Amino acid sequence: MELSTTSSHKTSTFVPVAGLSVFALASGYLMSLIPLSLPSFGLELALAPWLASMFYLGLLLGATGIEPVVAKIGHRLSFILFLAALLATILLMIALPQAEVWMLARLLAGIAVAGVFVVVESWLLMTDNAKQRAKRLGLYMTSLYGGTAIGQLGIGQFGTQGLLPYTLICILIGLAILPPLLVRKGQPAAMQHQKIAWRELRSLSRPAVMGCLVSGLTMGPIYGMLPIYIKNQTGNETQTGLLMAMVILGGMMVQPVVSFLSTRMSKSLLMALCCLLGAASVFMLITANDNITLAVGYSLLGASTFALYPVAITLACDSMSASKIVAATQVMLLSYSLGSVLGPMLASAFDQVQFSLLMYLGICLASTCIYMLIKSFRAPGDQQPQAT
């Protein structure tokens, strides 16, 4: 019998949040480290967008196959398994610094990270209370982005050359495994698990699916290409780490606001406002001529792009019972992953354009803003489940 969880069972937030926070420290450092460390391993910088796309292709593949694993062994053991698998991919990269090996390793890492996300998101969202879901997801996103932002500071503190940065990341992932390994209580209880039938996918909110897709289209290039863009812009690794930290810090700081507003206004309109803020931040960055403006612009860019996913996924879960949350989060992660695979390749097409990456992000955010505005006016009550 397949297993899932019931909302009547009291689940602990400590294990998923503690493990996720340490994982985020490692992941934040790793995401910026990989493109910046390529020359030290004798690899070409042109490999960076391909590595990003391979990672998100793994995320896409993982999103389609995580549910049976969670159903079979439960949330706690799944969390341990996926973190251990991620650790193994990093050790593989260190042992064999070759382009083909790194691409394979990032593909497998994407699958493992998909497992981490689905496990933690569904662990926290297993409740039928919409306000509690929004509060827990706000805690989740704050822990994820807070840890990721702090992880960016490792670029300036420990550098991007040699084995030391990767060794530190391996240690952090090992520490992330400890909470689910040592704390055996508090995971979701077992019950009959329900999948989402293909015909039910049509009932999922289209703005929710689009929000996750655009989140991937923007986040893929931000993680995979923005560190190189900023380094070329500033010529300084320490400043690169600080500005990347500002991007993610902006994403972290906006989470309580998003959590508060998502239960009090149309979620489609909220996503439209986030995209409008992002388009404005791109204009600010293009016209910036001092470091303070750059810092503010990048933090606003992070606030806008990092806000899309939590709003979209809560909108999708509004129409789902607790027993279908794992399946719903898989579908949303699938949409996000598809965007993340395409994002770096689409952004690469802007390489010959002035302010290349920023122009790509601006176009994505502005067009999505228009789409979400149209949807919010057509269905102003998307506070409730909708099938538009």
Tab-separated table of C-alpha atoms in Angstrom:
chain	number	residue	atom	x	y	z
A	1	MET	CA	0.000	0.000	0.000
A	2	GLU	CA	1.274	3.473	-0.873
A	3	LEU	CA	1.693	5.847	2.024
A	4	SER	CA	1.335	9.528	2.573
A	5	THR	CA	0.323	11.705	5.484
A	6	THR	CA	-2.652	12.951	7.344
A	7	SER	CA	-3.200	16.455	8.558
A	8	SER	CA	-4.619	15.193	11.842
A	9	HIS	CA	-1.209	13.948	12.895
A	10	LYS	CA	0.911	16.629	14.502
A	11	THR	CA	4.097	16.992	12.518
A	12	SER	CA	7.255	18.672	13.723
A	13	THR	CA	8.778	21.545	11.760
A	14	PHE	CA	12.169	21.281	13.512
A	15	VAL	CA	13.670	18.424	11.499
A	16	PRO	CA	12.804	19.680	7.988
A	17	VAL	CA	13.632	23.307	8.800
A	18	ALA	CA	16.908	22.508	10.615
A	19	GLY	CA	18.082	20.146	7.885
A	20	LEU	CA	16.989	22.537	5.150
A	21	SER	CA	18.771	25.517	6.737
A	22	VAL	CA	22.151	23.760	6.787
A	23	PHE	CA	21.517	22.318	3.319
A	24	ALA	CA	20.785	25.862	2.100
A	25	LEU	CA	24.146	27.106	3.416
A	26	ALA	CA	25.900	24.451	1.342
A	27	SER	CA	23.641	24.884	-1.675
A	28	GLY	CA	24.000	28.671	-1.739
A	29	TYR	CA	27.775	28.471	-1.717
A	30	LEU	CA	27.793	25.610	-4.243
A	31	MET	CA	25.510	27.294	-6.774
A	32	SER	CA	27.799	30.321	-7.086
A	33	LEU	CA	30.988	28.313	-6.601
A	34	ILE	CA	30.485	25.968	-9.557
A	35	PRO	CA	30.567	28.557	-12.378
A	36	LEU	CA	33.312	30.583	-10.696
A	37	SER	CA	35.535	27.550	-9.986
A	38	LEU	CA	35.531	26.113	-13.508
A	39	PRO	CA	38.933	27.616	-14.534
A	40	SER	CA	40.657	26.216	-11.417
A	41	PHE	CA	39.660	22.715	-12.547
A	42	GLY	CA	40.748	23.335	-16.146
A	43	LEU	CA	37.184	23.643	-17.429
A	44	GLU	CA	35.792	26.285	-19.793
A	45	LEU	CA	33.475	29.044	-18.552
A	46	ALA	CA	31.202	28.230	-21.508
A	47	LEU	CA	30.281	25.068	-19.582
A	48	ALA	CA	28.446	27.119	-16.906
A	49	PRO	CA	25.005	27.427	-18.589
A	50	TRP	CA	25.121	23.752	-19.572
A	51	LEU	CA	25.852	22.723	-15.992
A	52	ALA	CA	22.942	24.861	-14.808
A	53	SER	CA	20.597	23.319	-17.367
A	54	MET	CA	21.749	19.786	-16.529
A	55	PHE	CA	21.092	20.451	-12.845
A	56	TYR	CA	17.583	21.665	-13.564
A	57	LEU	CA	16.994	18.817	-15.998
A	58	GLY	CA	17.763	16.548	-13.040
A	59	LEU	CA	15.332	18.593	-10.973
A	60	LEU	CA	12.748	18.045	-13.705
A	61	LEU	CA	13.365	14.290	-13.857
A	62	GLY	CA	13.402	14.026	-10.081
A	63	ALA	CA	10.093	15.850	-9.766
A	64	THR	CA	8.396	13.058	-11.717
A	65	GLY	CA	9.696	10.199	-9.574
A	66	ILE	CA	9.978	11.377	-5.966
A	67	GLU	CA	6.482	10.449	-4.815
A	68	PRO	CA	6.975	6.635	-4.866
A	69	VAL	CA	10.171	6.953	-2.807
A	70	VAL	CA	8.474	9.077	-0.144
A	71	ALA	CA	5.487	6.711	-0.146
A	72	LYS	CA	7.744	3.679	0.304
A	73	ILE	CA	10.195	4.762	3.007
A	74	GLY	CA	8.620	7.897	4.523
A	75	HIS	CA	9.693	11.523	4.763
A	76	ARG	CA	12.545	11.145	7.277
A	77	LEU	CA	14.451	8.380	5.495
A	78	SER	CA	13.797	10.041	2.133
A	79	PHE	CA	15.355	13.244	3.449
A	80	ILE	CA	18.478	11.337	4.529
A	81	LEU	CA	18.669	9.456	1.224
A	82	PHE	CA	18.466	12.538	-0.984
A	83	LEU	CA	20.995	14.527	1.041
A	84	ALA	CA	23.427	11.592	0.941
A	85	ALA	CA	22.956	11.310	-2.830
A	86	LEU	CA	23.751	15.017	-3.244
A	87	LEU	CA	26.914	14.581	-1.174
A	88	ALA	CA	27.978	11.708	-3.425
A	89	THR	CA	27.661	13.877	-6.556
A	90	ILE	CA	29.992	16.509	-5.106
A	91	LEU	CA	32.577	13.892	-4.216
A	92	LEU	CA	32.324	12.624	-7.790
A	93	MET	CA	33.025	16.115	-9.154
A	94	ILE	CA	36.073	16.491	-6.927
A	95	ALA	CA	37.427	13.076	-7.908
A	96	LEU	CA	36.913	13.478	-11.675
A	97	PRO	CA	37.088	17.107	-12.840
A	98	GLN	CA	36.003	16.484	-16.419
A	99	ALA	CA	33.233	18.246	-18.349
A	100	GLU	CA	31.235	15.079	-19.025
A	101	VAL	CA	31.515	13.890	-15.420
A	102	TRP	CA	30.479	17.260	-14.046
A	103	MET	CA	27.441	17.391	-16.326
A	104	LEU	CA	26.385	13.916	-15.200
A	105	ALA	CA	27.037	14.814	-11.561
A	106	ARG	CA	24.911	17.961	-11.822
A	107	LEU	CA	22.122	15.944	-13.455
A	108	LEU	CA	22.149	13.504	-10.523
A	109	ALA	CA	22.431	16.399	-8.073
A	110	GLY	CA	19.277	17.899	-9.568
A	111	ILE	CA	17.393	14.655	-8.940
A	112	ALA	CA	18.617	14.588	-5.340
A	113	VAL	CA	17.698	18.237	-4.716
A	114	ALA	CA	14.245	17.637	-6.220
A	115	GLY	CA	13.824	14.978	-3.549
A	116	VAL	CA	14.911	17.380	-0.807
A	117	PHE	CA	12.443	20.027	-1.969
A	118	VAL	CA	9.471	17.681	-2.357
A	119	VAL	CA	10.131	16.019	1.008
A	120	VAL	CA	10.488	19.280	2.935
A	121	GLU	CA	7.660	21.121	1.165
A	122	SER	CA	5.166	18.285	1.572
A	123	TRP	CA	6.325	17.671	5.178
A	124	LEU	CA	5.521	21.281	6.047
A	125	LEU	CA	2.382	21.645	3.913
A	126	MET	CA	0.566	18.580	5.250
A	127	THR	CA	-2.353	20.517	6.688
A	128	ASP	CA	-5.810	21.468	5.467
A	129	ASN	CA	-5.525	24.948	7.010
A	130	ALA	CA	-4.656	27.538	4.323
A	131	LYS	CA	-3.278	30.064	6.826
A	132	GLN	CA	-1.081	27.450	8.467
A	133	ARG	CA	0.195	26.386	5.049
A	134	ALA	CA	1.116	29.978	4.207
A	135	LYS	CA	2.851	30.401	7.577
A	136	ARG	CA	4.809	27.161	7.247
A	137	LEU	CA	5.788	27.893	3.660
A	138	GLY	CA	6.962	31.326	4.753
A	139	LEU	CA	9.156	29.625	7.378
A	140	TYR	CA	10.407	27.198	4.718
A	141	MET	CA	11.304	29.921	2.218
A	142	THR	CA	12.909	32.116	4.890
A	143	SER	CA	15.097	29.209	6.053
A	144	LEU	CA	15.975	28.271	2.471
A	145	TYR	CA	16.834	31.771	1.312
A	146	GLY	CA	18.431	32.847	4.570
A	147	GLY	CA	20.806	29.900	4.481
A	148	THR	CA	21.457	30.406	0.777
A	149	ALA	CA	22.241	34.100	1.285
A	150	ILE	CA	24.726	33.380	4.062
A	151	GLY	CA	26.245	30.641	1.905
A	152	GLN	CA	27.091	33.243	-0.750
A	153	LEU	CA	29.474	34.903	1.693
A	154	GLY	CA	31.687	31.835	1.443
A	155	ILE	CA	32.853	33.116	-1.935
A	156	GLY	CA	34.676	36.015	-0.332
A	157	GLN	CA	35.618	34.170	2.866
A	158	PHE	CA	36.925	30.880	1.458
A	159	GLY	CA	37.334	31.695	-2.228
A	160	THR	CA	36.493	29.677	-5.320
A	161	GLN	CA	39.791	27.943	-6.041
A	162	GLY	CA	40.951	24.452	-5.167
A	163	LEU	CA	39.401	21.766	-2.984
A	164	LEU	CA	38.777	23.742	0.233
A	165	PRO	CA	35.411	25.240	-0.832
A	166	TYR	CA	34.079	21.860	-1.959
A	167	THR	CA	35.336	20.196	1.224
A	168	LEU	CA	33.450	22.730	3.343
A	169	ILE	CA	30.295	22.135	1.307
A	170	CYS	CA	30.584	18.381	1.857
A	171	ILE	CA	30.907	18.947	5.606
A	172	LEU	CA	27.799	21.155	5.626
A	173	ILE	CA	25.723	18.583	3.755
A	174	GLY	CA	26.902	15.948	6.225
A	175	LEU	CA	25.677	18.192	9.064
A	176	ALA	CA	22.323	18.656	7.276
A	177	ILE	CA	21.800	14.893	7.447
A	178	LEU	CA	22.073	14.886	11.261
A	179	PRO	CA	18.589	16.298	12.177
A	180	PRO	CA	16.592	13.627	10.279
A	181	LEU	CA	19.131	10.977	11.278
A	182	LEU	CA	19.020	11.715	15.003
A	183	VAL	CA	15.400	12.852	15.483
A	184	ARG	CA	13.070	9.984	14.669
A	185	LYS	CA	9.804	11.591	15.741
A	186	GLY	CA	7.701	14.304	14.131
A	187	GLN	CA	7.513	13.143	10.541
A	188	PRO	CA	4.092	13.003	8.856
A	189	ALA	CA	1.966	10.006	9.807
A	190	ALA	CA	1.164	7.264	7.315
A	191	MET	CA	-2.185	6.904	5.574
A	192	GLN	CA	-3.581	5.887	2.209
A	193	HIS	CA	-1.863	8.050	-0.389
A	194	GLN	CA	-3.739	9.686	-3.242
A	195	LYS	CA	-2.268	10.665	-6.561
A	196	ILE	CA	-3.512	13.420	-8.812
A	197	ALA	CA	-5.216	11.914	-11.847
A	198	TRP	CA	-4.314	13.378	-15.237
A	199	ARG	CA	-7.836	14.755	-15.599
A	200	GLU	CA	-7.411	16.592	-12.284
A	201	LEU	CA	-4.394	18.467	-13.626
A	202	ARG	CA	-6.821	20.615	-15.599
A	203	SER	CA	-8.267	21.855	-12.311
A	204	LEU	CA	-4.914	23.191	-11.157
A	205	SER	CA	-4.713	26.965	-11.258
A	206	ARG	CA	-3.042	28.095	-14.471
A	207	PRO	CA	-1.561	31.189	-12.790
A	208	ALA	CA	-0.048	28.811	-10.213
A	209	VAL	CA	1.551	26.664	-12.900
A	210	MET	CA	2.717	29.757	-14.802
A	211	GLY	CA	4.127	31.271	-11.608
A	212	CYS	CA	6.239	28.164	-10.987
A	213	LEU	CA	7.334	28.065	-14.639
A	214	VAL	CA	8.452	31.709	-14.652
A	215	SER	CA	10.121	31.219	-11.274
A	216	GLY	CA	12.242	28.544	-12.940
A	217	LEU	CA	12.872	30.676	-16.050
A	218	THR	CA	14.342	33.382	-13.824
A	219	MET	CA	15.915	31.379	-10.993
A	220	GLY	CA	17.832	29.031	-13.304
A	221	PRO	CA	19.862	31.881	-14.864
A	222	ILE	CA	20.148	33.719	-11.536
A	223	TYR	CA	21.813	30.738	-9.856
A	224	GLY	CA	23.715	29.460	-12.894
A	225	MET	CA	24.806	32.656	-14.670
A	226	LEU	CA	24.379	35.713	-12.458
A	227	PRO	CA	27.616	35.116	-10.462
A	228	ILE	CA	29.627	35.297	-13.703
A	229	TYR	CA	27.655	38.345	-14.875
A	230	ILE	CA	28.306	40.175	-11.590
A	231	LYS	CA	31.985	39.242	-11.570
A	232	ASN	CA	32.371	40.605	-15.103
A	233	GLN	CA	30.524	43.711	-13.982
A	234	THR	CA	32.542	44.341	-10.810
A	235	GLY	CA	35.786	42.419	-11.420
A	236	ASN	CA	35.828	41.377	-7.772
A	237	GLU	CA	34.998	37.976	-6.254
A	238	THR	CA	34.252	39.381	-2.794
A	239	GLN	CA	31.822	41.914	-4.224
A	240	THR	CA	30.308	39.157	-6.357
A	241	GLY	CA	29.583	37.139	-3.231
A	242	LEU	CA	28.126	40.157	-1.436
A	243	LEU	CA	25.827	41.108	-4.320
A	244	MET	CA	24.673	37.511	-4.749
A	245	ALA	CA	23.968	37.496	-1.013
A	246	MET	CA	21.895	40.667	-1.512
A	247	VAL	CA	19.855	38.886	-4.191
A	248	ILE	CA	19.017	36.022	-1.872
A	249	LEU	CA	18.679	38.235	1.209
A	250	GLY	CA	16.036	40.186	-0.690
A	251	GLY	CA	14.276	36.893	-1.391
A	252	MET	CA	14.410	35.989	2.288
A	253	MET	CA	13.213	39.358	3.582
A	254	VAL	CA	10.134	39.364	1.352
A	255	GLN	CA	8.861	35.982	2.583
A	256	PRO	CA	6.999	37.251	5.695
A	257	VAL	CA	5.342	39.911	3.534
A	258	VAL	CA	4.334	37.354	0.923
A	259	SER	CA	3.054	34.986	3.615
A	260	PHE	CA	0.927	37.791	5.099
A	261	LEU	CA	-0.471	39.050	1.791
A	262	SER	CA	-1.132	35.671	0.168
A	263	THR	CA	-4.130	35.013	2.422
A	264	ARG	CA	-5.480	38.552	2.136
A	265	MET	CA	-5.453	39.353	-1.583
A	266	SER	CA	-5.653	37.731	-4.988
A	267	LYS	CA	-2.569	35.577	-5.443
A	268	SER	CA	-2.507	36.317	-9.185
A	269	LEU	CA	-2.438	40.038	-8.420
A	270	LEU	CA	0.275	39.472	-5.817
A	271	MET	CA	2.426	37.680	-8.405
A	272	ALA	CA	1.777	40.522	-10.865
A	273	LEU	CA	3.031	43.043	-8.296
A	274	CYS	CA	6.115	40.918	-7.633
A	275	CYS	CA	6.905	40.814	-11.356
A	276	LEU	CA	6.381	44.576	-11.643
A	277	LEU	CA	8.853	45.071	-8.792
A	278	GLY	CA	11.313	42.781	-10.590
A	279	ALA	CA	11.022	44.690	-13.877
A	280	ALA	CA	11.618	47.947	-11.986
A	281	SER	CA	14.700	46.456	-10.304
A	282	VAL	CA	16.134	45.478	-13.688
A	283	PHE	CA	15.748	49.092	-14.875
A	284	MET	CA	17.476	50.245	-11.675
A	285	LEU	CA	20.401	47.867	-12.257
A	286	ILE	CA	20.796	48.878	-15.892
A	287	THR	CA	21.004	52.565	-14.944
A	288	ALA	CA	23.012	52.068	-11.713
A	289	ASN	CA	26.289	53.967	-11.357
A	290	ASP	CA	27.220	53.260	-7.729
A	291	ASN	CA	27.476	50.273	-5.400
A	292	ILE	CA	24.523	51.258	-3.194
A	293	THR	CA	22.158	51.317	-6.172
A	294	LEU	CA	23.523	47.960	-7.308
A	295	ALA	CA	22.958	46.455	-3.852
A	296	VAL	CA	19.395	47.784	-3.641
A	297	GLY	CA	18.627	46.731	-7.214
A	298	TYR	CA	19.871	43.187	-6.730
A	299	SER	CA	18.013	42.814	-3.430
A	300	LEU	CA	14.764	43.935	-5.107
A	301	LEU	CA	15.430	41.546	-7.983
A	302	GLY	CA	15.792	38.724	-5.454
A	303	ALA	CA	12.651	39.805	-3.599
A	304	SER	CA	10.575	39.688	-6.783
A	305	THR	CA	11.851	36.453	-8.300
A	306	PHE	CA	12.075	34.481	-5.054
A	307	ALA	CA	8.506	35.441	-4.129
A	308	LEU	CA	6.887	33.815	-7.163
A	309	TYR	CA	7.306	30.161	-6.192
A	310	PRO	CA	5.796	30.255	-2.672
A	311	VAL	CA	2.786	32.278	-3.860
A	312	ALA	CA	2.252	29.947	-6.819
A	313	ILE	CA	2.541	26.744	-4.812
A	314	THR	CA	0.108	27.930	-2.113
A	315	LEU	CA	-2.342	28.899	-4.859
A	316	ALA	CA	-2.050	25.383	-6.311
A	317	CYS	CA	-2.510	23.743	-2.894
A	318	ASP	CA	-5.662	25.749	-2.140
A	319	SER	CA	-7.696	23.220	-4.130
A	320	MET	CA	-5.945	20.098	-2.796
A	321	SER	CA	-6.655	17.900	0.212
A	322	ALA	CA	-3.756	17.060	2.528
A	323	SER	CA	-3.503	13.561	1.046
A	324	LYS	CA	-2.658	15.045	-2.378
A	325	ILE	CA	-0.100	17.609	-1.264
A	326	VAL	CA	2.919	15.450	-2.205
A	327	ALA	CA	1.545	15.004	-5.722
A	328	ALA	CA	0.651	18.705	-6.005
A	329	THR	CA	4.120	19.825	-4.937
A	330	GLN	CA	5.578	17.424	-7.513
A	331	VAL	CA	3.539	19.025	-10.292
A	332	MET	CA	4.585	22.508	-9.223
A	333	LEU	CA	8.223	21.460	-8.951
A	334	LEU	CA	7.881	19.934	-12.422
A	335	SER	CA	6.768	23.310	-13.793
A	336	TYR	CA	9.570	25.098	-11.957
A	337	SER	CA	12.140	22.593	-13.200
A	338	LEU	CA	10.998	22.887	-16.817
A	339	GLY	CA	11.499	26.638	-16.617
A	340	SER	CA	14.866	26.175	-14.937
A	341	VAL	CA	16.083	23.870	-17.723
A	342	LEU	CA	15.053	26.311	-20.437
A	343	GLY	CA	16.078	29.479	-18.586
A	344	PRO	CA	19.891	29.323	-18.898
A	345	MET	CA	19.665	28.355	-22.581
A	346	LEU	CA	17.219	31.161	-23.353
A	347	ALA	CA	19.312	33.641	-21.374
A	348	SER	CA	22.400	32.596	-23.365
A	349	ALA	CA	20.657	33.851	-26.519
A	350	PHE	CA	21.001	37.376	-25.077
A	351	ASP	CA	24.803	37.155	-24.777
A	352	GLN	CA	25.362	39.627	-27.615
A	353	VAL	CA	22.852	42.120	-26.213
A	354	GLN	CA	23.945	44.905	-23.867
A	355	PHE	CA	23.094	44.044	-20.238
A	356	SER	CA	22.425	40.533	-21.572
A	357	LEU	CA	21.193	38.642	-18.515
A	358	LEU	CA	19.359	41.633	-17.057
A	359	MET	CA	17.509	42.199	-20.342
A	360	TYR	CA	16.389	38.570	-20.361
A	361	LEU	CA	15.145	38.776	-16.769
A	362	GLY	CA	13.369	42.073	-17.457
A	363	ILE	CA	11.483	40.642	-20.436
A	364	CYS	CA	10.422	37.548	-18.457
A	365	LEU	CA	9.173	39.568	-15.517
A	366	ALA	CA	7.406	42.293	-17.516
A	367	SER	CA	5.522	39.825	-19.718
A	368	THR	CA	4.531	37.712	-16.696
A	369	CYS	CA	3.277	40.834	-14.933
A	370	ILE	CA	0.894	41.502	-17.820
A	371	TYR	CA	-0.308	37.880	-17.828
A	372	MET	CA	-0.961	37.837	-14.070
A	373	LEU	CA	-2.787	41.170	-14.215
A	374	ILE	CA	-5.114	39.816	-16.893
A	375	LYS	CA	-5.755	36.663	-14.847
A	376	SER	CA	-6.362	38.589	-11.645
A	377	PHE	CA	-8.964	40.830	-13.310
A	378	ARG	CA	-10.695	37.874	-14.950
A	379	ALA	CA	-10.726	35.823	-11.740
A	380	PRO	CA	-10.367	38.250	-8.811
A	381	GLY	CA	-11.400	35.514	-6.365
A	382	ASP	CA	-8.366	33.297	-6.828
A	383	GLN	CA	-8.107	33.338	-3.071
A	384	GLN	CA	-10.318	30.286	-3.460
A	385	PRO	CA	-9.567	27.248	-5.636
A	386	GLN	CA	-9.905	28.049	-9.275
A	387	ALA	CA	-9.521	26.281	-12.566
A	388	THR	CA	-8.780	29.140	-14.864
